Amino acid sequence: MSFSSYIRFWWHSTNQHGVHSPFVFDLVTKCFYDKTKYKAYEEFSKLPIKGFSKRDKAFLYRIFQYFSYQNIVIYEKNDDILSFYTALFTIHHQKREVDMLLIDQNQPISIADNIHKMHNDSLLLLCKPYQSKEKENFWKEIISDTTFSVTIDTYHFGLAFVRREQRKQHFVIRL
C-alpha cells in the first residue's frame, strides 16, 4: 500500500452523498456507516491478526451481518486469518452456488473456477486490493469484468457484486 495510491483513492472517493444507486446507497448507509457498537467487536479486536486494524475487523463483521451469506468460499493461506473468518460466520459448504467469494491472500487467484457458481446478488470481497502491484492489477481486472455490475472500492476492501438488474457502475467510497 503506497502513499500515492491512497492519495489517488482519496481524491476520487466520495461518501453516501455521491451515490445514486439505491442498492449501494443502502449498503453504504446501513452497513458501511453503521455506528452500532456490537459486542462482537471486542472479541474480534482481541484476535492477533497482522494487517487488520480494529476498524477493518468491524467492517468485515458488518458486511457478514448485513448480507448473512451461507455459502462462502475463502482463499487464504494464513491460519490466523482463517480462524478469524470462521469465527465471524458458520461455513456451509455447498458445491452448487457461491454467495460470497472472499479473497485475502497475496497471490491473486483465477476466479474463473468459481465465477460460474456465483448467482445474482453474489459478492466477491477482495481484502487489501492495494497491498501489491499484482493484487492491484487483479482488482482492476475484477472491476472491468462484465460479470460484476457493481464494484465498490473502499481502499482496504474491494467489493464486486453480481447484479444482473443493475447497469455496470464503479464506486469509490471513503469509510
PDB file of C-alpha atoms in Angstrom:
ATOM      1  CA  MET A   1       0.000   0.000   0.000  1.00  0.00           C
ATOM      2  CA  SER A   2       1.686   3.124  -1.165  1.00  0.00           C
ATOM      3  CA  PHE A   3       1.022   6.646  -0.067  1.00  0.00           C
ATOM      4  CA  SER A   4       0.450   7.761  -3.664  1.00  0.00           C
ATOM      5  CA  SER A   5      -2.230   5.101  -4.251  1.00  0.00           C
ATOM      6  CA  TYR A   6      -4.015   6.260  -1.098  1.00  0.00           C
ATOM      7  CA  ILE A   7      -3.896   9.901  -2.209  1.00  0.00           C
ATOM      8  CA  ARG A   8      -5.352   8.887  -5.609  1.00  0.00           C
ATOM      9  CA  PHE A   9      -8.078   6.950  -3.809  1.00  0.00           C
ATOM     10  CA  TRP A  10      -8.891   9.869  -1.502  1.00  0.00           C
ATOM     11  CA  TRP A  11      -9.060  12.307  -4.429  1.00  0.00           C
ATOM     12  CA  HIS A  12     -11.629  10.184  -6.305  1.00  0.00           C
ATOM     13  CA  SER A  13     -13.613   8.922  -3.318  1.00  0.00           C
ATOM     14  CA  THR A  14     -16.990  10.063  -2.070  1.00  0.00           C
ATOM     15  CA  ASN A  15     -19.392   9.248   0.746  1.00  0.00           C
ATOM     16  CA  GLN A  16     -23.092   8.345   0.641  1.00  0.00           C
ATOM     17  CA  HIS A  17     -23.968  11.731  -0.866  1.00  0.00           C
ATOM     18  CA  GLY A  18     -22.211  10.878  -4.134  1.00  0.00           C
ATOM     19  CA  VAL A  19     -24.035   7.567  -4.588  1.00  0.00           C
ATOM     20  CA  HIS A  20     -27.049   7.432  -6.897  1.00  0.00           C
ATOM     21  CA  SER A  21     -27.702   3.692  -6.831  1.00  0.00           C
ATOM     22  CA  PRO A  22     -30.385   2.671  -4.291  1.00  0.00           C
ATOM     23  CA  PHE A  23     -28.631  -0.667  -3.673  1.00  0.00           C
ATOM     24  CA  VAL A  24     -25.254   0.954  -2.990  1.00  0.00           C
ATOM     25  CA  PHE A  25     -26.779   3.845  -1.015  1.00  0.00           C
ATOM     26  CA  ASP A  26     -28.493   1.375   1.347  1.00  0.00           C
ATOM     27  CA  LEU A  27     -25.290  -0.643   1.660  1.00  0.00           C
ATOM     28  CA  VAL A  28     -23.232   2.446   2.470  1.00  0.00           C
ATOM     29  CA  THR A  29     -25.687   3.996   4.949  1.00  0.00           C
ATOM     30  CA  LYS A  30     -26.903   0.818   6.681  1.00  0.00           C
ATOM     31  CA  CYS A  31     -23.697  -1.222   6.651  1.00  0.00           C
ATOM     32  CA  PHE A  32     -20.535   0.776   5.892  1.00  0.00           C
ATOM     33  CA  TYR A  33     -21.501   3.728   8.108  1.00  0.00           C
ATOM     34  CA  ASP A  34     -23.357   1.727  10.782  1.00  0.00           C
ATOM     35  CA  LYS A  35     -22.247   3.233  14.108  1.00  0.00           C
ATOM     36  CA  THR A  36     -23.689   0.473  16.316  1.00  0.00           C
ATOM     37  CA  LYS A  37     -21.164  -0.842  18.832  1.00  0.00           C
ATOM     38  CA  TYR A  38     -21.665  -4.594  18.525  1.00  0.00           C
ATOM     39  CA  LYS A  39     -20.418  -6.775  21.378  1.00  0.00           C
ATOM     40  CA  ALA A  40     -18.592  -8.945  18.858  1.00  0.00           C
ATOM     41  CA  TYR A  41     -16.258  -6.028  18.043  1.00  0.00           C
ATOM     42  CA  GLU A  42     -14.471  -6.536  21.366  1.00  0.00           C
ATOM     43  CA  GLU A  43     -13.978 -10.252  20.744  1.00  0.00           C
ATOM     44  CA  PHE A  44     -12.631  -9.766  17.239  1.00  0.00           C
ATOM     45  CA  SER A  45     -10.378  -6.866  18.216  1.00  0.00           C
ATOM     46  CA  LYS A  46      -8.566  -9.211  20.620  1.00  0.00           C
ATOM     47  CA  LEU A  47      -7.657 -11.689  17.879  1.00  0.00           C
ATOM     48  CA  PRO A  48      -3.971 -11.194  16.976  1.00  0.00           C
ATOM     49  CA  ILE A  49      -4.157 -10.776  13.215  1.00  0.00           C
ATOM     50  CA  LYS A  50      -1.496  -8.807  11.391  1.00  0.00           C
ATOM     51  CA  GLY A  51      -2.685  -6.482   8.674  1.00  0.00           C
ATOM     52  CA  PHE A  52      -6.185  -5.873  10.045  1.00  0.00           C
ATOM     53  CA  SER A  53      -6.997  -2.858  12.169  1.00  0.00           C
ATOM     54  CA  LYS A  54      -9.923  -2.801  14.606  1.00  0.00           C
ATOM     55  CA  ARG A  55     -11.774  -0.746  12.024  1.00  0.00           C
ATOM     56  CA  ASP A  56     -11.151  -3.368   9.306  1.00  0.00           C
ATOM     57  CA  LYS A  57     -12.368  -6.167  11.570  1.00  0.00           C
ATOM     58  CA  ALA A  58     -15.503  -4.177  12.431  1.00  0.00           C
ATOM     59  CA  PHE A  59     -16.156  -3.536   8.734  1.00  0.00           C
ATOM     60  CA  LEU A  60     -15.888  -7.256   7.916  1.00  0.00           C
ATOM     61  CA  TYR A  61     -18.239  -8.076  10.777  1.00  0.00           C
ATOM     62  CA  ARG A  62     -20.820  -5.577   9.482  1.00  0.00           C
ATOM     63  CA  ILE A  63     -20.556  -6.987   5.938  1.00  0.00           C
ATOM     64  CA  PHE A  64     -21.196 -10.529   7.191  1.00  0.00           C
ATOM     65  CA  GLN A  65     -24.099  -9.378   9.364  1.00  0.00           C
ATOM     66  CA  TYR A  66     -25.668  -7.268   6.615  1.00  0.00           C
ATOM     67  CA  PHE A  67     -25.722  -9.978   3.951  1.00  0.00           C
ATOM     68  CA  SER A  68     -25.969 -13.178   6.057  1.00  0.00           C
ATOM     69  CA  TYR A  69     -24.446 -15.280   3.292  1.00  0.00           C
ATOM     70  CA  GLN A  70     -24.472 -19.048   3.737  1.00  0.00           C
ATOM     71  CA  ASN A  71     -22.172 -20.436   1.033  1.00  0.00           C
ATOM     72  CA  ILE A  72     -18.775 -18.799   1.311  1.00  0.00           C
ATOM     73  CA  VAL A  73     -15.538 -19.759  -0.417  1.00  0.00           C
ATOM     74  CA  ILE A  74     -12.374 -18.409   1.218  1.00  0.00           C
ATOM     75  CA  TYR A  75      -8.974 -18.077  -0.421  1.00  0.00           C
ATOM     76  CA  GLU A  76      -6.460 -17.549   2.369  1.00  0.00           C
ATOM     77  CA  LYS A  77      -3.371 -19.443   3.442  1.00  0.00           C
ATOM     78  CA  ASN A  78      -2.805 -17.819   6.854  1.00  0.00           C
ATOM     79  CA  ASP A  79      -4.333 -19.931   9.650  1.00  0.00           C
ATOM     80  CA  ASP A  80      -4.803 -16.921  11.978  1.00  0.00           C
ATOM     81  CA  ILE A  81      -6.860 -15.091   9.398  1.00  0.00           C
ATOM     82  CA  LEU A  82      -8.827 -18.233   8.531  1.00  0.00           C
ATOM     83  CA  SER A  83      -9.734 -18.668  12.197  1.00  0.00           C
ATOM     84  CA  PHE A  84     -10.889 -15.032  12.262  1.00  0.00           C
ATOM     85  CA  TYR A  85     -13.197 -15.609   9.295  1.00  0.00           C
ATOM     86  CA  THR A  86     -14.589 -18.837  10.694  1.00  0.00           C
ATOM     87  CA  ALA A  87     -15.284 -17.003  13.955  1.00  0.00           C
ATOM     88  CA  LEU A  88     -17.333 -14.452  12.011  1.00  0.00           C
ATOM     89  CA  PHE A  89     -19.684 -16.946  10.435  1.00  0.00           C
ATOM     90  CA  THR A  90     -20.593 -20.571  10.113  1.00  0.00           C
ATOM     91  CA  ILE A  91     -19.304 -22.022   6.886  1.00  0.00           C
ATOM     92  CA  HIS A  92     -21.789 -24.101   4.942  1.00  0.00           C
ATOM     93  CA  HIS A  93     -20.034 -25.964   2.163  1.00  0.00           C
ATOM     94  CA  GLN A  94     -22.248 -26.385  -0.828  1.00  0.00           C
ATOM     95  CA  LYS A  95     -20.862 -27.057  -4.273  1.00  0.00           C
ATOM     96  CA  ARG A  96     -23.666 -25.603  -6.415  1.00  0.00           C
ATOM     97  CA  GLU A  97     -23.725 -21.863  -5.770  1.00  0.00           C
ATOM     98  CA  VAL A  98     -21.431 -19.397  -4.052  1.00  0.00           C
ATOM     99  CA  ASP A  99     -22.927 -16.460  -2.148  1.00  0.00           C
ATOM    100  CA  MET A 100     -19.577 -14.918  -1.328  1.00  0.00           C
ATOM    101  CA  LEU A 101     -16.074 -15.387  -2.670  1.00  0.00           C
ATOM    102  CA  LEU A 102     -13.589 -13.975  -0.156  1.00  0.00           C
ATOM    103  CA  ILE A 103     -10.003 -13.460  -1.327  1.00  0.00           C
ATOM    104  CA  ASP A 104      -7.388 -12.483   1.232  1.00  0.00           C
ATOM    105  CA  GLN A 105      -4.078 -13.800   0.011  1.00  0.00           C
ATOM    106  CA  ASN A 106      -1.135 -12.057  -1.550  1.00  0.00           C
ATOM    107  CA  GLN A 107      -1.123 -14.058  -4.759  1.00  0.00           C
ATOM    108  CA  PRO A 108      -4.181 -13.193  -6.828  1.00  0.00           C
ATOM    109  CA  ILE A 109      -6.078 -16.244  -7.997  1.00  0.00           C
ATOM    110  CA  SER A 110      -8.037 -17.099 -11.074  1.00  0.00           C
ATOM    111  CA  ILE A 111     -11.682 -16.511 -10.284  1.00  0.00           C
ATOM    112  CA  ALA A 112     -12.747 -18.478 -13.365  1.00  0.00           C
ATOM    113  CA  ASP A 113     -13.044 -21.626 -11.225  1.00  0.00           C
ATOM    114  CA  ASN A 114     -15.786 -20.095  -9.085  1.00  0.00           C
ATOM    115  CA  ILE A 115     -17.327 -17.373 -11.216  1.00  0.00           C
ATOM    116  CA  HIS A 116     -19.766 -19.793 -12.851  1.00  0.00           C
ATOM    117  CA  LYS A 117     -21.001 -20.752  -9.363  1.00  0.00           C
ATOM    118  CA  MET A 118     -21.847 -17.146  -8.492  1.00  0.00           C
ATOM    119  CA  HIS A 119     -25.505 -16.180  -8.759  1.00  0.00           C
ATOM    120  CA  ASN A 120     -27.357 -12.889  -8.856  1.00  0.00           C
ATOM    121  CA  ASP A 121     -26.507 -10.955  -5.653  1.00  0.00           C
ATOM    122  CA  SER A 122     -23.251 -12.865  -5.065  1.00  0.00           C
ATOM    123  CA  LEU A 123     -20.318 -10.901  -3.682  1.00  0.00           C
ATOM    124  CA  LEU A 124     -16.607 -11.123  -4.355  1.00  0.00           C
ATOM    125  CA  LEU A 125     -14.757  -9.495  -1.453  1.00  0.00           C
ATOM    126  CA  LEU A 126     -11.086  -8.715  -2.019  1.00  0.00           C
ATOM    127  CA  CYS A 127      -9.143  -7.738   1.096  1.00  0.00           C
ATOM    128  CA  LYS A 128      -6.327  -5.189   0.766  1.00  0.00           C
ATOM    129  CA  PRO A 129      -6.541  -4.668  -3.022  1.00  0.00           C
ATOM    130  CA  TYR A 130      -3.627  -2.189  -2.974  1.00  0.00           C
ATOM    131  CA  GLN A 131      -1.276  -4.405  -0.966  1.00  0.00           C
ATOM    132  CA  SER A 132       0.877  -5.194  -4.015  1.00  0.00           C
ATOM    133  CA  LYS A 133       1.021  -4.344  -7.708  1.00  0.00           C
ATOM    134  CA  GLU A 134      -0.191  -7.856  -8.597  1.00  0.00           C
ATOM    135  CA  LYS A 135      -3.177  -7.543  -6.303  1.00  0.00           C
ATOM    136  CA  GLU A 136      -3.951  -4.052  -7.607  1.00  0.00           C
ATOM    137  CA  ASN A 137      -3.898  -5.350 -11.191  1.00  0.00           C
ATOM    138  CA  PHE A 138      -6.140  -8.233 -10.135  1.00  0.00           C
ATOM    139  CA  TRP A 139      -8.596  -5.712  -8.636  1.00  0.00           C
ATOM    140  CA  LYS A 140      -8.576  -3.736 -11.894  1.00  0.00           C
ATOM    141  CA  GLU A 141      -9.397  -6.950 -13.795  1.00  0.00           C
ATOM    142  CA  ILE A 142     -12.342  -7.580 -11.486  1.00  0.00           C
ATOM    143  CA  ILE A 143     -13.600  -4.014 -11.989  1.00  0.00           C
ATOM    144  CA  SER A 144     -13.509  -4.430 -15.765  1.00  0.00           C
ATOM    145  CA  ASP A 145     -15.060  -7.931 -15.731  1.00  0.00           C
ATOM    146  CA  THR A 146     -18.590  -7.822 -17.154  1.00  0.00           C
ATOM    147  CA  THR A 147     -19.788 -10.460 -14.674  1.00  0.00           C
ATOM    148  CA  PHE A 148     -19.706  -7.860 -11.901  1.00  0.00           C
ATOM    149  CA  SER A 149     -22.105  -4.993 -12.453  1.00  0.00           C
ATOM    150  CA  VAL A 150     -21.404  -3.159  -9.182  1.00  0.00           C
ATOM    151  CA  THR A 151     -17.883  -2.666  -7.848  1.00  0.00           C
ATOM    152  CA  ILE A 152     -17.023  -0.686  -4.737  1.00  0.00           C
ATOM    153  CA  ASP A 153     -13.509   0.391  -3.796  1.00  0.00           C
ATOM    154  CA  THR A 154     -13.011   1.317  -0.130  1.00  0.00           C
ATOM    155  CA  TYR A 155      -9.203   1.183  -0.436  1.00  0.00           C
ATOM    156  CA  HIS A 156      -8.876  -1.502   2.254  1.00  0.00           C
ATOM    157  CA  PHE A 157     -11.516  -3.705   0.617  1.00  0.00           C
ATOM    158  CA  GLY A 158     -12.801  -4.227  -2.882  1.00  0.00           C
ATOM    159  CA  LEU A 159     -16.382  -5.431  -3.270  1.00  0.00           C
ATOM    160  CA  ALA A 160     -17.739  -6.753  -6.565  1.00  0.00           C
ATOM    161  CA  PHE A 161     -21.404  -7.743  -6.884  1.00  0.00           C
ATOM    162  CA  VAL A 162     -23.197  -9.810  -9.478  1.00  0.00           C
ATOM    163  CA  ARG A 163     -26.410  -7.837 -10.026  1.00  0.00           C
ATOM    164  CA  ARG A 164     -27.966  -8.512 -13.404  1.00  0.00           C
ATOM    165  CA  GLU A 165     -30.746  -5.966 -12.861  1.00  0.00           C
ATOM    166  CA  GLN A 166     -28.282  -3.091 -12.481  1.00  0.00           C
ATOM    167  CA  ARG A 167     -26.110  -1.435 -15.096  1.00  0.00           C
ATOM    168  CA  LYS A 168     -22.343  -1.570 -14.622  1.00  0.00           C
ATOM    169  CA  GLN A 169     -21.118   1.026 -12.123  1.00  0.00           C
ATOM    170  CA  HIS A 170     -17.959   1.558 -10.104  1.00  0.00           C
ATOM    171  CA  PHE A 171     -17.974   3.441  -6.794  1.00  0.00           C
ATOM    172  CA  VAL A 172     -15.060   4.738  -4.735  1.00  0.00           C
ATOM    173  CA  ILE A 173     -16.304   5.131  -1.153  1.00  0.00           C
ATOM    174  CA  ARG A 174     -14.497   6.508   1.909  1.00  0.00           C
ATOM    175  CA  LEU A 175     -15.094   4.569   5.108  1.00  0.00           C
TER     176      LEU A 175
END
